[in-house]
mmCIF file of C-alpha atoms in Angstrom:
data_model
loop_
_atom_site.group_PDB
_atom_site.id
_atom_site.type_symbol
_atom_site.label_atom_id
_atom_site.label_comp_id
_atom_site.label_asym_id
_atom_site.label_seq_id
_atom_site.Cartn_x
_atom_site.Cartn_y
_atom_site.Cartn_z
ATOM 1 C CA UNK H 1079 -3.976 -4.455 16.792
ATOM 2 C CA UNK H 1080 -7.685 -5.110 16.580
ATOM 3 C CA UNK H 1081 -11.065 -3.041 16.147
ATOM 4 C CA UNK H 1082 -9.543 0.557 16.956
ATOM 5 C CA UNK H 1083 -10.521 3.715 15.739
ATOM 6 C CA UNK H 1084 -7.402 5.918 15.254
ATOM 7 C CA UNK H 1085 -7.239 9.387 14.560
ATOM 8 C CA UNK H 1086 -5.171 12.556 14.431
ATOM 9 C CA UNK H 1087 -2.649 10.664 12.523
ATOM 10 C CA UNK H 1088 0.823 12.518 10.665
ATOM 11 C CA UNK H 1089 3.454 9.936 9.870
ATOM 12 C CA UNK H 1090 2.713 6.519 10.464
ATOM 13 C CA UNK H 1091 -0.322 4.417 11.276
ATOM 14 C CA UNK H 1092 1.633 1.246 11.444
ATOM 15 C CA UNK H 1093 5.345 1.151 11.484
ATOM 16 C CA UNK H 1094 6.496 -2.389 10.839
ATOM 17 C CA UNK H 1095 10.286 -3.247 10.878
ATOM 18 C CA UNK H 1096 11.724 -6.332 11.059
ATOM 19 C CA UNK H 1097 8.813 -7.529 12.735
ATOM 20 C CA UNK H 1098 6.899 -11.127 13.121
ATOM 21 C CA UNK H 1099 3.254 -12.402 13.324
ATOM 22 C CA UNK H 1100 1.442 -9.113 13.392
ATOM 23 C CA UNK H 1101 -1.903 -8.759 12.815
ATOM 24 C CA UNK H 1102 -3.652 -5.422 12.042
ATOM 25 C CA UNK H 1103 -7.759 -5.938 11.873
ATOM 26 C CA UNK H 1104 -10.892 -4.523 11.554
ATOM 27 C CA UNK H 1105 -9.816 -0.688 12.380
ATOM 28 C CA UNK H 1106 -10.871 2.580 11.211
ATOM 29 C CA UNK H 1107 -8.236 5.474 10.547
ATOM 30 C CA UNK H 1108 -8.735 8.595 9.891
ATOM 31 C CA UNK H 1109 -5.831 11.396 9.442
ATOM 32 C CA UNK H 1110 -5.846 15.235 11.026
ATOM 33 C CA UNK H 1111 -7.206 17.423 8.472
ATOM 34 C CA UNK H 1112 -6.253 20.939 7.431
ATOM 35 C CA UNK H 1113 -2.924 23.058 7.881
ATOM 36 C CA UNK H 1114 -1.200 20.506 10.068
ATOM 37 C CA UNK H 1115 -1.747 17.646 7.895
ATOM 38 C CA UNK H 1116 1.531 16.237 6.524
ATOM 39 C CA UNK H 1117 2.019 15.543 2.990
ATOM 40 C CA UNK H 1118 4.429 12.780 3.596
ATOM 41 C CA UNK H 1119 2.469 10.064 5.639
ATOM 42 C CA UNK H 1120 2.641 6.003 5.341
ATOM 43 C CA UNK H 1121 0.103 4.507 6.899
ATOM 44 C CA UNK H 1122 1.209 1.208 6.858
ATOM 45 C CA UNK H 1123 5.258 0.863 5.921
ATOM 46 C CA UNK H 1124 6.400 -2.921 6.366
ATOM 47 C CA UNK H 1125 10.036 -3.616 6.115
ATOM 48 C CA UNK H 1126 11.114 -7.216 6.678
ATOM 49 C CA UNK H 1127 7.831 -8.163 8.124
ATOM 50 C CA UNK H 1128 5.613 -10.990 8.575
ATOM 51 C CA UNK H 1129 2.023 -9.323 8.729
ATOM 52 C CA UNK H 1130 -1.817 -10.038 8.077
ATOM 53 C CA UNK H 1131 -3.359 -6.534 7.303
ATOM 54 C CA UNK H 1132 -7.205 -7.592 6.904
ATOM 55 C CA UNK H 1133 -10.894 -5.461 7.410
ATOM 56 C CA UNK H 1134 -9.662 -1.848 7.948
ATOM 57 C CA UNK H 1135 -10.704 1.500 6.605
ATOM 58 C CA UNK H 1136 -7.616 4.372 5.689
ATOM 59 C CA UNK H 1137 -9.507 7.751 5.250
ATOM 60 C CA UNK H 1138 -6.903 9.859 5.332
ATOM 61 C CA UNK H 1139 -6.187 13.670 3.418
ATOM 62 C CA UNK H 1140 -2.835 13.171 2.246
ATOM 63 C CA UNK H 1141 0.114 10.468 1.956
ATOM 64 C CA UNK H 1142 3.237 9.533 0.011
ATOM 65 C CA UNK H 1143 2.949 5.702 0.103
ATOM 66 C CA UNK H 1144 -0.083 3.743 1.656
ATOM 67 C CA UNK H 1145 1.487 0.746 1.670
ATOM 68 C CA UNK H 1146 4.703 -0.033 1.927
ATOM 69 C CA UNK H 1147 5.924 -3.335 1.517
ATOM 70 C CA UNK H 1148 9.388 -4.252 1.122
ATOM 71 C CA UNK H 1149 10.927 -8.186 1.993
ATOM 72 C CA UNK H 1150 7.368 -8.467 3.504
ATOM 73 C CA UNK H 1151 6.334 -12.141 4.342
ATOM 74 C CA UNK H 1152 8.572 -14.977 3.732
ATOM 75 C CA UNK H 1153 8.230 -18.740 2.707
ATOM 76 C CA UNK H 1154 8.452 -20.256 6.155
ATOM 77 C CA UNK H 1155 5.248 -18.675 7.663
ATOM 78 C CA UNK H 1156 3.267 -18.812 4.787
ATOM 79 C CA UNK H 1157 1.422 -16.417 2.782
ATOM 80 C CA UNK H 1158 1.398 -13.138 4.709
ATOM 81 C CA UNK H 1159 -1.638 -11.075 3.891
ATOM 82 C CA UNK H 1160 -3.542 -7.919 2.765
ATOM 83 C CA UNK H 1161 -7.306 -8.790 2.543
ATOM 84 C CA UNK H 1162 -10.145 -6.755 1.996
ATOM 85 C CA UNK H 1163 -8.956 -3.207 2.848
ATOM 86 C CA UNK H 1164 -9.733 0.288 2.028
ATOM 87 C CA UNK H 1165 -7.866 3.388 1.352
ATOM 88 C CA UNK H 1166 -8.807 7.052 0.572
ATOM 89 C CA UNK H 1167 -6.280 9.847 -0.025
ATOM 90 C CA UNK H 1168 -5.078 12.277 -2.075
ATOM 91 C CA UNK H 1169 -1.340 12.172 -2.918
ATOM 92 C CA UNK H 1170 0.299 15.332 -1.263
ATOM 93 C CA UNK H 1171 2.828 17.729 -3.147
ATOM 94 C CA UNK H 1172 6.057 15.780 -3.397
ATOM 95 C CA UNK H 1173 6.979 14.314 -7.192
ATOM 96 C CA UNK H 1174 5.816 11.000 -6.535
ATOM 97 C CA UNK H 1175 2.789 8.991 -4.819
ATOM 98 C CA UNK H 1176 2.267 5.346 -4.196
ATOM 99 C CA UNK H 1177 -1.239 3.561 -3.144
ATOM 100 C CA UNK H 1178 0.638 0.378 -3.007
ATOM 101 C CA UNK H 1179 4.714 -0.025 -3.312
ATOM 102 C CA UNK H 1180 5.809 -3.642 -3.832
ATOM 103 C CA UNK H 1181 9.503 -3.901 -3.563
ATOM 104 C CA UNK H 1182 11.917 -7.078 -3.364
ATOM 105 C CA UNK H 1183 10.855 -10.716 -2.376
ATOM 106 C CA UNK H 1184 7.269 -10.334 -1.245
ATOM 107 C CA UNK H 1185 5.099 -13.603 -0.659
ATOM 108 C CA UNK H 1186 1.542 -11.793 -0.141
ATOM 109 C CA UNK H 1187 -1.992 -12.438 -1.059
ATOM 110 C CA UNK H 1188 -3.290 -8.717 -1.904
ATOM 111 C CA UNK H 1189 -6.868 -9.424 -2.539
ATOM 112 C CA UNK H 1190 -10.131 -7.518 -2.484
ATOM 113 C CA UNK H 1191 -8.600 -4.445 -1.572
ATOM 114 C CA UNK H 1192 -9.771 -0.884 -2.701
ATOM 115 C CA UNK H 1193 -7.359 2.209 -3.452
ATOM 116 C CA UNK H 1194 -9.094 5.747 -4.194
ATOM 117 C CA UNK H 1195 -6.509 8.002 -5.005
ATOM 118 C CA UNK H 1196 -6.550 11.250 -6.080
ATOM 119 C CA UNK H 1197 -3.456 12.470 -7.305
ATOM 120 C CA UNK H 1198 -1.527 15.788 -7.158
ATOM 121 C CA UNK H 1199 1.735 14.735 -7.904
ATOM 122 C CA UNK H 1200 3.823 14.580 -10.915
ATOM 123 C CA UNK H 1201 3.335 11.275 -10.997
ATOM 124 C CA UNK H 1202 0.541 8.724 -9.231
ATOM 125 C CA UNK H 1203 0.708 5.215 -9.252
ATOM 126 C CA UNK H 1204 -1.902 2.576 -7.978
ATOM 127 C CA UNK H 1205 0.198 -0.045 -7.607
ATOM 128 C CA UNK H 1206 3.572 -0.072 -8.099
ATOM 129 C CA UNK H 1207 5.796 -3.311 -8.705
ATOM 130 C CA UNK H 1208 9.502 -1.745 -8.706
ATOM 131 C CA UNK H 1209 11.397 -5.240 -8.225
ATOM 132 C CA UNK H 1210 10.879 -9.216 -8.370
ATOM 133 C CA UNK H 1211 8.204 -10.209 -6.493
ATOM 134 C CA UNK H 1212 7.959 -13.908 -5.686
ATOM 135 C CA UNK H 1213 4.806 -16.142 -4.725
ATOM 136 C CA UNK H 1214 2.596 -13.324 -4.365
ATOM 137 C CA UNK H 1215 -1.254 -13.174 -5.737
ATOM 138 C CA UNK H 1216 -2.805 -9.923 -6.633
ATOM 139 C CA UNK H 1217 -6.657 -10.507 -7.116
ATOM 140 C CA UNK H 1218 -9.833 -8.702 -7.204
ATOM 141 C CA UNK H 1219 -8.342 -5.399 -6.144
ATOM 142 C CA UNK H 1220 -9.558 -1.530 -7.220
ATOM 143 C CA UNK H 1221 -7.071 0.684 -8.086
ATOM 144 C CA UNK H 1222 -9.282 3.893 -8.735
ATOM 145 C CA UNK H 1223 -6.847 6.747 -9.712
ATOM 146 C CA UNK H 1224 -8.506 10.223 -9.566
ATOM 147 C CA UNK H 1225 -7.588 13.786 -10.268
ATOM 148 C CA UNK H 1226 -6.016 16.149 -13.217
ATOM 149 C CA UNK H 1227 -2.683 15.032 -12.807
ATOM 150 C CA UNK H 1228 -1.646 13.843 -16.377
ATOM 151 C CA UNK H 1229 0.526 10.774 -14.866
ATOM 152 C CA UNK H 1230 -1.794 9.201 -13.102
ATOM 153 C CA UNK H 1231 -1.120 5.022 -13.733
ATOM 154 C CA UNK H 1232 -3.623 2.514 -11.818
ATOM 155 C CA UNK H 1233 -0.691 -0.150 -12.906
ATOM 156 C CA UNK H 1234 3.448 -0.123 -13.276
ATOM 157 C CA UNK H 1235 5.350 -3.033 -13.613
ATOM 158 C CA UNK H 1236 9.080 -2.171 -13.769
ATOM 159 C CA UNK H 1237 9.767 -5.022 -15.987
ATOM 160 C CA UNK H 1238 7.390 -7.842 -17.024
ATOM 161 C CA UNK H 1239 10.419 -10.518 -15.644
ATOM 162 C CA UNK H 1240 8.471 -9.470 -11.986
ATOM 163 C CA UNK H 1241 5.671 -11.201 -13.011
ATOM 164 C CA UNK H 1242 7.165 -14.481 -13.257
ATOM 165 C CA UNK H 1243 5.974 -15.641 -9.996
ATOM 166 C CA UNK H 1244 3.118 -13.174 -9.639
ATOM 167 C CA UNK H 1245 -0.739 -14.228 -10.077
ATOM 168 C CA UNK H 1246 -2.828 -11.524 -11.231
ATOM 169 C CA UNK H 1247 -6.597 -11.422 -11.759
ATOM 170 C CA UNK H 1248 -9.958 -9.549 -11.210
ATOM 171 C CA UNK H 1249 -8.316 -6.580 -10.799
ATOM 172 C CA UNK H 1250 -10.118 -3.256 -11.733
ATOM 173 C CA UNK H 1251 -7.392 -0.337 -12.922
ATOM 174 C CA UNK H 1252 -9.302 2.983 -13.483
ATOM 175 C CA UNK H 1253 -7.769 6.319 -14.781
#
């Protein structure tokens, strides 16, 4: 899924499940705006998938998660990746929002990727490490977290065992 410009969007922008070798590049989405926006949208939700998510532009009014990664990438394609991205959203009017949920086994290089969130919720989180993570790099990223909402964290890490097999670096966390 290559140079696109997608709009109108409610639920999903990519739905990825149990899926192989996709590659989502270089597109431009933007999300409907005003009463008929939902509060509850994923733009990119990858379960058990082997993905490069690279070049693309989220502007979107509201969401839950932006991504969603869980089991996503594995050690006999490589290094699955998200490169270079950009997403802009407020957090709708749920309890909880997520720029970036990392859950169980993920082999990723997240690099150079930048989140602007404004949040609304009860409680906001940049990126969001809720299990082990294995193999995966998470460098030079922008995790800009916006808005009066008095949990607002740039950063959780469930546990510092996840980071055994996690390299970190260059990242900018702002509250």
């Amino acid at each position: 899924i290559h140079h696109n410009e997608v709009g109108f969007m409610d639920y999903y922008v990519a739905y990825m499940y149990y899926t192989d070798s996709v590659s989502f590049k270089n597109n431009t989405v933007m999300q409907r705006r005003g009463s008929l926006t939902t509060a509850n949208m994923y733009p990119m939700y990858m379960y058990y998938t082997n993905a490069n998510v690279e070049n693309n532009k989220f502007d979107l009014e509201t969401i839950y998660y932006g991504f969603y990664m869980y089991y996503f990438g594995d050690t006999v394609t490589g290094f699955n990746r998200i490169v270079n991205n950009e997403l802009r959203s407020s957090f709708g009017s749920s309890s909880y929002g997520y720029g970036m949920y990392l859950s169980s086994y993920n082999f990723a290089d997240i690099l150079h990727n930048s989140f602007y969130l404004k949040g609304v919720y009860q409680y906001n989180y940049g990126l969001y490490m809720g299990s082990t993570q294995y193999a995966t790099r998470i460098k030079n990223n922008i995790f800009h977290m916006a808005g009066t909402t008095v949990n607002n964290y740039p950063i959780y890490i469930g546990s510092t065992s996840y980071l055994n097999t996690v390299e970190m670096g260059g990242n900018c966390y702002y509250n």
